[in-house]
Coordinates of C-alpha atoms in Angstrom, one line a residue:
X7 CA 7.7 9.3 10.0
X8 CA 6.8 11.3 7.3
X9 CA 6.8 8.4 4.9
X10 CA 10.7 8.2 5.8
X11 CA 11.5 4.5 7.0
X12 CA 13.7 5.7 9.5
X13 CA 13.7 2.5 11.6
X14 CA 15.1 0.7 8.3
X15 CA 17.7 3.0 8.0
X16 CA 18.7 2.6 11.6
X17 CA 18.3 -0.9 11.4
X18 CA 20.8 -1.1 8.4
X19 CA 23.2 1.3 10.1
X20 CA 23.0 -1.0 13.1
X21 CA 24.3 -4.0 10.5
X22 CA 26.7 -2.0 8.5
X23 CA 28.7 0.0 10.9
X24 CA 30.0 -3.4 12.6
X25 CA 30.6 -5.1 9.5
X26 CA 32.2 -2.1 8.0
X27 CA 34.7 -1.8 11.2
X28 CA 35.2 -5.4 10.8
X29 CA 36.3 -5.3 6.9
X30 CA 38.5 -2.1 7.9
X31 CA 40.0 -3.5 10.6
X32 CA 40.9 -7.3 9.3
X33 CA 40.3 -7.0 5.3
X34 CA 41.3 -3.3 4.3
X35 CA 43.8 -1.9 7.0
X36 CA 44.4 -4.8 9.6
X37 CA 45.1 -7.8 7.3
X38 CA 49.0 -7.5 7.3
X39 CA 49.7 -5.4 10.1
X40 CA 53.2 -5.7 12.1
X41 CA 52.9 -4.1 15.9
X42 CA 55.3 -2.7 18.4
X43 CA 55.1 -2.1 22.0
X44 CA 57.2 -0.3 24.5
X45 CA 56.9 -2.5 27.6
X46 CA 59.5 -1.0 30.0
X47 CA 61.4 2.2 29.4
X48 CA 63.2 2.9 32.7
X49 CA 66.6 4.8 33.5
X50 CA 69.1 2.8 35.6
X51 CA 70.3 4.7 38.7
X52 CA 72.9 2.4 40.2
X53 CA 73.7 -1.3 41.2
X54 CA 73.4 -1.0 44.9
X55 CA 70.4 -3.6 44.9
X56 CA 72.1 -5.7 42.3
X57 CA 72.8 -9.0 43.3
X58 CA 75.5 -9.4 40.7
X59 CA 77.7 -6.2 41.2
X60 CA 79.7 -5.0 38.2
X61 CA 77.4 -6.5 35.3
X62 CA 76.6 -3.3 33.1
X63 CA 80.0 -2.6 32.9
X64 CA 80.6 -6.1 31.2
X65 CA 77.7 -5.7 28.7
X66 CA 79.7 -3.7 26.0
X67 CA 83.7 -3.4 26.9
X68 CA 85.5 -1.3 24.7
X69 CA 88.0 -2.4 21.7
X70 CA 91.2 -2.3 24.3
X71 CA 88.9 -4.4 26.6
X72 CA 88.3 -1.9 29.2
X73 CA 85.0 -1.2 30.9
X74 CA 83.6 1.7 29.4
X75 CA 82.5 4.3 31.3
X76 CA 79.0 4.1 31.8
X77 CA 76.4 7.1 32.8
X78 CA 72.6 7.8 32.1
X79 CA 71.9 4.3 31.3
X80 CA 68.6 3.4 30.5
X81 CA 66.7 -0.3 29.7
X82 CA 64.3 -0.6 27.1
X83 CA 61.9 -3.9 26.5
X84 CA 60.1 -4.0 23.3
X85 CA 57.5 -6.4 21.8
X86 CA 57.3 -7.1 18.5
X87 CA 54.3 -8.8 17.1
X88 CA 52.1 -10.0 14.4
X89 CA 49.1 -7.8 15.0
X90 CA 47.4 -8.5 11.7
X91 CA 44.8 -11.1 10.2
X92 CA 47.2 -12.9 8.3
X93 CA 50.8 -14.4 8.4
X94 CA 53.6 -12.4 7.5
X95 CA 56.5 -13.9 5.4
X96 CA 59.9 -12.4 4.4
X97 CA 58.9 -11.0 1.0
X98 CA 56.0 -9.0 3.1
X99 CA 59.0 -6.4 4.4
X100 CA 59.2 -3.9 2.2
X101 CA 63.2 -4.0 1.7
X102 CA 65.7 -4.9 -1.1
X103 CA 65.6 -8.0 -2.2
X104 CA 69.3 -8.7 -1.2
X105 CA 68.3 -6.5 2.1
X106 CA 68.7 -8.9 5.5
X107 CA 67.3 -6.3 7.7
X108 CA 63.5 -5.6 7.6
X109 CA 63.1 -3.4 10.8
X110 CA 64.9 -0.9 12.8
X111 CA 64.4 -0.1 16.1
X112 CA 65.5 3.8 16.8
X113 CA 66.4 5.1 20.0
X114 CA 66.7 8.9 19.7
X115 CA 69.6 10.8 22.0
X116 CA 70.6 7.1 23.0
X117 CA 73.2 4.7 21.7
X118 CA 73.0 0.6 22.3
X119 CA 75.5 -0.9 24.3
X120 CA 73.8 -4.0 24.8
X121 CA 71.1 -6.1 23.7
X122 CA 69.3 -9.4 24.1
X123 CA 66.3 -11.1 22.0
X124 CA 63.7 -12.6 24.8
X125 CA 60.6 -14.3 25.0
X126 CA 59.8 -16.1 21.8
X127 CA 56.1 -17.2 21.3
X128 CA 57.5 -19.9 19.3
X129 CA 61.2 -21.4 19.9
X130 CA 61.5 -21.7 16.2
X131 CA 61.9 -18.2 15.9
X132 CA 65.0 -18.4 17.8
X133 CA 66.8 -19.7 14.9
X134 CA 65.8 -16.6 12.9
X135 CA 67.3 -14.3 15.0
X136 CA 70.7 -15.7 15.3
X137 CA 73.6 -13.5 15.4
X138 CA 74.3 -14.0 11.6
X139 CA 70.4 -13.4 10.6
X140 CA 71.2 -9.6 10.1
X141 CA 70.5 -8.4 13.6
X142 CA 73.1 -6.2 14.6
X143 CA 73.4 -2.7 16.6
X144 CA 74.7 0.3 15.1
X145 CA 74.6 4.5 15.4
X146 CA 73.5 6.9 13.1
X147 CA 75.2 10.4 12.3
X148 CA 72.2 12.1 14.0
X149 CA 72.9 10.0 17.4
X150 CA 70.2 7.4 17.1
X151 CA 70.7 4.5 18.5
X152 CA 69.6 1.4 16.2
X153 CA 68.6 -1.8 16.4
X154 CA 68.3 -3.8 12.7
X155 CA 66.4 -6.7 12.9
X156 CA 66.0 -9.4 10.3
X157 CA 62.8 -10.1 8.2
X158 CA 61.2 -12.8 10.7
X159 CA 58.3 -14.3 9.4
X160 CA 55.5 -14.5 11.6
X161 CA 52.3 -16.5 12.1
X162 CA 49.3 -14.7 13.4
X163 CA 49.6 -13.6 16.8
X164 CA 53.7 -14.8 17.0
X165 CA 56.1 -12.2 19.0
X166 CA 59.4 -11.8 20.2
X167 CA 60.9 -9.2 22.5
X168 CA 64.3 -7.3 22.3
X169 CA 65.7 -6.1 25.7
X170 CA 68.0 -3.2 24.9
X171 CA 70.6 -1.5 27.6
X172 CA 70.8 2.1 26.1
X173 CA 73.5 5.2 27.2
X174 CA 72.5 8.8 26.4
X175 CA 74.4 10.0 23.6
X176 CA 73.1 13.6 23.4
X177 CA 70.4 15.9 24.8
X178 CA 69.3 16.2 28.4
X179 CA 66.0 15.6 30.1
X180 CA 63.4 13.0 29.0
X181 CA 64.2 10.6 25.9
X182 CA 62.3 10.6 22.9
X183 CA 60.1 7.4 22.7
X184 CA 61.7 4.5 20.9
X185 CA 60.2 4.0 17.4
X186 CA 60.1 0.7 15.3
X187 CA 60.9 1.7 11.7
X188 CA 60.3 -0.6 8.7
X189 CA 57.4 -1.3 5.8
X190 CA 54.8 -3.9 5.2
X191 CA 54.0 -4.7 1.8
X192 CA 50.2 -4.1 1.6
X193 CA 50.1 -3.4 5.6
X194 CA 51.5 -1.2 7.8
X195 CA 53.9 -1.2 11.1
X196 CA 52.1 0.4 13.8
X197 CA 52.2 0.9 17.8
X198 CA 50.1 -1.1 19.8
X199 CA 48.7 -1.1 23.3
X200 CA 48.4 -3.7 25.8
X201 CA 45.3 -5.5 26.0
X202 CA 44.5 -5.1 29.7
X203 CA 41.0 -3.9 29.0
X204 CA 38.2 -3.4 26.6
X205 CA 39.9 -1.4 23.9
X206 CA 38.7 1.9 23.1
X207 CA 37.6 1.4 19.8
X208 CA 35.2 -1.4 21.2
X209 CA 34.1 0.9 23.4
X210 CA 33.0 3.2 21.2
X211 CA 31.7 0.6 18.8
X212 CA 29.5 -0.6 21.6
X213 CA 28.4 2.5 22.7
X214 CA 27.5 3.5 18.7
X215 CA 25.3 0.1 18.9
X216 CA 23.8 1.2 22.3
X217 CA 22.3 4.4 20.9
X218 CA 21.2 2.7 17.7
X219 CA 18.9 0.4 19.6
X220 CA 17.8 3.1 21.9
X221 CA 16.9 5.1 18.8
X222 CA 15.1 2.4 17.2
X223 CA 13.3 1.9 20.3
X224 CA 12.1 5.5 20.7
X225 CA 11.2 5.6 17.0
X226 CA 9.1 2.3 17.3
X227 CA 7.3 3.9 20.4
X228 CA 6.7 7.0 18.2
X229 CA 5.6 5.1 15.1
X230 CA 3.3 3.2 17.4
X231 CA 1.0 6.0 18.5
X232 CA 0.9 7.6 15.0
X233 CA -1.4 6.1 12.4
X234 CA 0.0 4.1 9.4
X235 CA 0.1 5.6 6.1
X236 CA -3.0 5.8 4.5
X237 CA -4.7 5.8 8.0
X238 CA -7.5 8.9 8.4
X239 CA -9.4 9.7 11.7
X240 CA -12.6 11.0 12.1
X241 CA -16.2 9.6 12.3
X242 CA -17.8 7.3 9.5
X243 CA -21.4 6.0 9.4
X244 CA -22.1 3.3 6.7
X245 CA -25.9 2.8 6.1
X246 CA -27.6 0.5 3.1
X247 CA -27.8 -3.1 2.5
X248 CA -27.9 -5.4 5.4
X249 CA -26.7 -8.3 2.6
X250 CA -23.0 -6.8 3.0
X251 CA -23.3 -5.5 6.3
X252 CA -21.6 -8.3 7.7
X253 CA -18.5 -7.9 5.3
X254 CA -18.4 -4.3 5.9
X255 CA -18.4 -4.5 9.9
X256 CA -15.5 -6.9 9.8
X257 CA -13.8 -4.8 7.4
X258 CA -14.2 -2.0 9.4
X259 CA -13.0 -3.7 12.8
X260 CA -9.8 -4.8 11.1
X261 CA -9.1 -1.1 9.6
X262 CA -9.7 0.2 13.1
X263 CA -6.6 -2.3 14.4
X264 CA -4.4 -0.3 12.7
X265 CA -5.8 3.3 12.3
X266 CA -6.9 3.7 15.9
X267 CA -8.2 7.3 15.4
X268 CA -10.8 5.8 13.1
X269 CA -15.1 5.8 14.7
X270 CA -17.4 4.0 12.7
X271 CA -21.2 3.9 13.2
X272 CA -23.8 1.4 11.1
X273 CA -27.3 2.1 10.4
X274 CA -27.9 -0.7 8.0
X275 CA -31.7 -0.7 6.9
X276 CA -31.7 -1.8 3.4
X277 CA -30.3 -0.8 0.3
X278 CA -33.0 2.0 -0.7
X279 CA -33.4 3.7 2.9
X280 CA -29.7 4.1 3.2
X281 CA -29.6 5.7 -0.5
X282 CA -32.5 7.6 0.5
X283 CA -30.4 9.2 3.7
X284 CA -27.2 9.8 1.9
X285 CA -29.3 11.6 -0.7
X286 CA -30.7 13.8 2.1
X287 CA -28.0 14.4 4.7
X288 CA -25.0 14.1 2.6
X289 CA -24.8 17.7 1.5
X290 CA -24.2 18.5 5.2
X291 CA -22.9 15.3 6.4
X292 CA -19.5 14.5 4.5
X293 CA -18.7 11.0 6.8
X294 CA -21.6 9.2 5.3
X295 CA -21.2 6.1 3.1
X296 CA -24.0 3.7 1.7
X297 CA -23.6 0.2 0.4
X298 CA -26.0 -1.1 -1.9
X299 CA -26.9 -4.4 -3.9
X300 CA -26.8 -3.7 -7.3
X301 CA -26.3 -0.4 -9.4
X302 CA -28.8 2.4 -8.2
X303 CA -27.1 5.6 -9.6
X304 CA -29.7 6.3 -12.2
X305 CA -32.3 7.0 -9.0
X306 CA -30.0 9.3 -7.2
X307 CA -27.7 11.3 -9.8
X308 CA -25.9 13.4 -7.0
X309 CA -24.5 10.4 -5.8
X310 CA -21.0 9.1 -6.6
X311 CA -21.2 5.3 -7.5
X312 CA -18.0 2.5 -7.0
X313 CA -18.3 -1.0 -7.4
X314 CA -16.8 -3.1 -4.5
X315 CA -17.3 -6.4 -5.2
X316 CA -19.6 -9.6 -6.6
X317 CA -21.7 -11.0 -3.8
X318 CA -23.0 -14.2 -4.0
X319 CA -26.8 -15.1 -2.7
X320 CA -28.8 -18.3 -1.7
X321 CA -32.0 -19.5 -2.0
X322 CA -33.0 -20.5 1.6
X323 CA -36.2 -22.7 2.5
X324 CA -37.6 -24.0 5.7
X325 CA -35.9 -27.3 6.9
X326 CA -39.2 -28.8 7.0
X327 CA -39.7 -28.5 2.8
X328 CA -37.5 -31.4 2.4
X329 CA -36.5 -29.5 -1.1
X330 CA -32.6 -29.1 -1.2
X331 CA -32.5 -28.6 -5.0
X332 CA -34.3 -26.1 -7.4
X333 CA -34.1 -25.2 -11.0
X334 CA -34.5 -21.4 -12.0
X335 CA -37.7 -22.7 -13.5
X336 CA -38.7 -23.7 -10.7
X337 CA -38.0 -20.9 -8.8
X338 CA -39.9 -18.7 -11.2
X339 CA -43.0 -21.1 -10.8
X340 CA -43.0 -20.7 -7.1
X341 CA -42.9 -16.7 -7.2
X342 CA -45.3 -16.7 -9.9
X343 CA -47.7 -18.6 -7.7
X344 CA -47.8 -21.5 -10.0
X345 CA -46.6 -23.8 -7.4
X346 CA -48.7 -24.0 -4.0
X347 CA -47.3 -27.1 -2.4
X348 CA -44.0 -28.3 -2.1
X349 CA -45.1 -31.7 -2.9
X350 CA -45.3 -30.7 -6.3
X351 CA -41.6 -30.3 -6.2
X352 CA -41.0 -33.7 -4.8
X353 CA -41.0 -32.4 -1.3
X354 CA -42.9 -32.3 1.8
X355 CA -46.8 -31.8 1.6
X356 CA -46.5 -28.0 2.8
X357 CA -48.1 -24.8 1.6
X358 CA -45.4 -22.9 -0.2
X359 CA -44.7 -19.6 1.7
X360 CA -43.2 -16.8 -0.1
X361 CA -40.7 -14.7 1.6
X362 CA -39.8 -11.2 0.1
X363 CA -37.7 -8.5 0.6
X364 CA -39.4 -5.0 0.5
X365 CA -39.7 -3.3 -2.7
X366 CA -36.5 -0.8 -2.9
X367 CA -34.5 -3.6 -1.6
X368 CA -31.3 -4.2 -3.3
X369 CA -31.3 -7.8 -2.7
X370 CA -34.7 -7.9 -4.0
X371 CA -33.6 -6.3 -7.1
X372 CA -30.9 -8.4 -7.7
X373 CA -33.3 -11.8 -7.2
X374 CA -35.7 -10.7 -9.5
X375 CA -33.0 -9.3 -12.3
X376 CA -30.9 -12.6 -11.6
X377 CA -33.7 -15.3 -11.1
X378 CA -37.2 -14.1 -12.3
X379 CA -36.0 -11.9 -15.5
X380 CA -38.6 -9.1 -14.1
X381 CA -40.6 -7.8 -11.1
X382 CA -43.0 -10.3 -9.4
X383 CA -46.6 -10.2 -10.2
X384 CA -48.7 -7.9 -7.3
X385 CA -50.0 -9.7 -4.4
X386 CA -52.1 -9.3 -1.5
X387 CA -50.3 -7.4 1.3
X388 CA -49.8 -9.8 4.5
X389 CA -47.4 -10.1 7.5
X390 CA -45.4 -13.3 8.1
X391 CA -47.3 -13.7 11.3
X392 CA -50.6 -13.8 9.1
X393 CA -49.4 -16.0 6.5
X394 CA -48.1 -18.5 9.5
X395 CA -51.7 -18.5 10.8
X396 CA -53.5 -19.3 7.4
X397 CA -53.6 -22.9 6.3
X398 CA -52.6 -22.2 2.5
X399 CA -49.8 -20.7 0.5
X400 CA -48.9 -17.0 1.2
X401 CA -46.4 -14.3 0.6
X402 CA -45.0 -11.5 3.0
X403 CA -42.4 -9.0 2.8
X404 CA -39.6 -8.2 5.2
X405 CA -37.4 -5.1 5.9
X406 CA -33.5 -6.5 6.2
X407 CA -31.5 -9.8 6.0
X408 CA -32.0 -10.9 9.5
X409 CA -35.8 -10.6 9.1
X410 CA -35.4 -12.6 6.3
X411 CA -33.6 -15.8 8.1
X412 CA -36.0 -15.5 10.8
X413 CA -39.2 -15.3 8.8
X414 CA -37.7 -18.3 6.8
X415 CA -36.9 -20.4 10.0
X416 CA -39.8 -19.6 11.9
X417 CA -42.7 -20.4 8.9
X418 CA -43.4 -23.9 7.7
X419 CA -42.8 -24.1 4.1
X420 CA -41.0 -20.9 3.7
X421 CA -38.8 -20.2 0.8
X422 CA -36.6 -16.7 0.6
X423 CA -33.3 -15.6 -0.5
X424 CA -30.5 -13.9 1.3
X425 CA -26.9 -13.0 1.1
X426 CA -24.6 -16.5 1.1
X427 CA -22.4 -16.0 3.9
X428 CA -25.2 -15.1 6.2
X429 CA -27.4 -18.1 4.9
X430 CA -24.6 -20.2 5.4
X431 CA -24.1 -19.0 8.9
X432 CA -27.6 -19.6 9.9
X433 CA -28.7 -23.3 11.5
X434 CA -32.3 -22.8 11.1
X435 CA -32.7 -22.6 7.7
X436 CA -31.4 -24.9 4.8
X437 CA -29.8 -23.4 1.6
X438 CA -31.0 -24.6 -1.6
X439 CA -28.6 -25.4 -4.9
X440 CA -29.7 -23.6 -8.1
X441 CA -29.4 -26.2 -11.3
X442 CA -27.4 -28.6 -9.4
X443 CA -24.7 -25.6 -8.5
X444 CA -23.5 -24.7 -5.0
X445 CA -22.9 -20.9 -4.5
X446 CA -19.1 -20.8 -5.3
X447 CA -17.3 -18.1 -6.5
X448 CA -15.7 -20.7 -9.2
X449 CA -19.3 -21.2 -10.1
X450 CA -20.3 -17.6 -10.5
X451 CA -17.1 -16.9 -12.6
X452 CA -17.6 -19.8 -15.0
X453 CA -21.5 -18.6 -15.7
X454 CA -23.2 -21.8 -13.9
X455 CA -24.4 -20.3 -10.7
X456 CA -26.6 -17.4 -11.7
X457 CA -27.4 -15.8 -8.4
X458 CA -25.0 -13.1 -7.7
X459 CA -25.0 -9.5 -7.7
X460 CA -22.3 -6.5 -7.6
X461 CA -22.1 -4.5 -4.1
X462 CA -22.0 -0.6 -4.9
X463 CA -20.6 1.9 -2.5
X464 CA -22.1 5.5 -2.6
X465 CA -21.0 8.8 -1.5
X466 CA -22.5 12.4 -1.8
X467 CA -19.8 13.8 -4.3
X468 CA -16.3 12.7 -3.8
X469 CA -14.8 12.3 -0.4
X470 CA -12.2 14.7 0.7
X471 CA -8.7 12.8 -0.4
X472 CA -7.5 12.8 3.3
X473 CA -10.9 11.8 4.8
X474 CA -11.9 8.8 6.7
X475 CA -14.4 7.8 3.9
X476 CA -11.7 8.1 1.3
X477 CA -9.3 6.1 3.2
X478 CA -11.9 3.4 4.1
X479 CA -13.1 3.0 0.6
X480 CA -9.2 2.4 -0.7
X481 CA -9.2 0.0 2.2
X482 CA -12.0 -2.1 1.0
X483 CA -10.8 -2.1 -2.7
X484 CA -7.1 -3.0 -1.5
X485 CA -5.3 -5.8 0.0
X486 CA -6.7 -5.5 3.8
X487 CA -10.2 -5.0 2.8
X488 CA -10.2 -7.6 -0.3
X489 CA -9.1 -10.5 2.2
X490 CA -12.3 -9.7 4.3
X491 CA -14.5 -9.9 1.3
X492 CA -12.8 -13.2 -0.1
X493 CA -13.1 -14.7 3.4
X494 CA -16.9 -14.0 3.0
X495 CA -17.0 -16.1 -0.2
X496 CA -17.4 -12.9 -2.3
X497 CA -15.1 -11.8 -5.1
X498 CA -13.3 -8.1 -5.2
X499 CA -13.8 -6.7 -8.4
X500 CA -9.8 -7.0 -9.1
X501 CA -10.4 -10.6 -9.0
X502 CA -12.8 -10.7 -11.8
X503 CA -12.3 -11.3 -15.2
X504 CA -13.4 -7.9 -16.2
X505 CA -12.1 -5.6 -12.9
X506 CA -13.1 -2.4 -14.4
X507 CA -16.9 -3.4 -15.0
X508 CA -16.5 -5.3 -11.7
X509 CA -18.3 -8.5 -14.0
X510 CA -17.0 -12.0 -14.1
X511 CA -17.7 -11.9 -18.1
X512 CA -19.0 -9.4 -20.1

């Protein structure tokens, strides 16, 4: 979304919030926590239903042994528990070292007239809550009944309960709620709630995570409908070299899988026809890109040249020639007309038929410059059908790569040349080693395979930065397009020893 990685932020929030909640609850805040809960606080209205009449007056007799005048009685049941993530020891209570009481149950407007310890989670806790342990009952000067509780060590989830019989000491109406007063070193004393359902905190956390997940789905759906960073919409027409046609088509297919708003059209008719079309139409058609085998910029000064890759080429022959290895000198002799029969090179007794690309072809220019060291001698113009009818040697020209492959396959004794990936895919022609070397990237880089050329892209001036032409050129010279170039057996400029020159050596 505008370059901002919202989906990553949402994912990080979805991870960080539960971790933060866990650390807050169980490490920073809740690691040491002593909780209390009022499980019952109810008034006593009479003993009519009591099985043991007179039990209340016996709870706390007066000093002279007489039963007290008990009015406005209430019963409170308090649960004291270790609700933290670690055990509590006697030293964790924030009281003086010589103090026996660590906690104080306070009952405002009420005095304590009776109490008992009940429901111990561990029977061993009973020994720590004996009468001489520091447990005591008193009343403060501000009419607050207090039960002092000793510093009881509690393991995780340990608890005990205090049952108190109380009498109003002052005030009217509802009593203020009881409170547990005390201090836990490095922790806190807090009122807890009964876990009869899902805690509100957990409900809030689950709801938050659900919102994050839904937001991620929404962002993903929106992002799927948008072009990735670097994509461009529009139409681009690619013309020019048929030798690099397969690579460009496959690269365009890969590009369109990510950039669905892009449309490509192709008109591969050879390097020179493509350059001529770009020169004549480019000023009015900004969506035109030409591919050429070799540099042609000197003849087209209005066009902008960009190297793309080192492309490998192969010599190909009709399988019936029975020749699979040629030297550079033998190739020169063949195309100079000094060899008329394949038997002169150890092959079959078949006349040599030379298949060429038309003059102006980038592939032909690469062939002549890399292997022949110059142009070929002038020859009588003939079609490939004509030389097949004639009994002796001959030569003909074809327009594009597919015509070259077809002519060599259909003409006994034929020899020609083509882009290596196209030649290797054909089952009707045979590729030939040159100086005993196969057409490989390593051999070209090490100067031992001579038949290679540089593929160039041309535009009429510079493409607009956000145009499909500019985006596709960036794609061809970066990871996605470079993978396609490598898969075809070629080498992106960045893989070469001299990437700025797009050459394997100076």
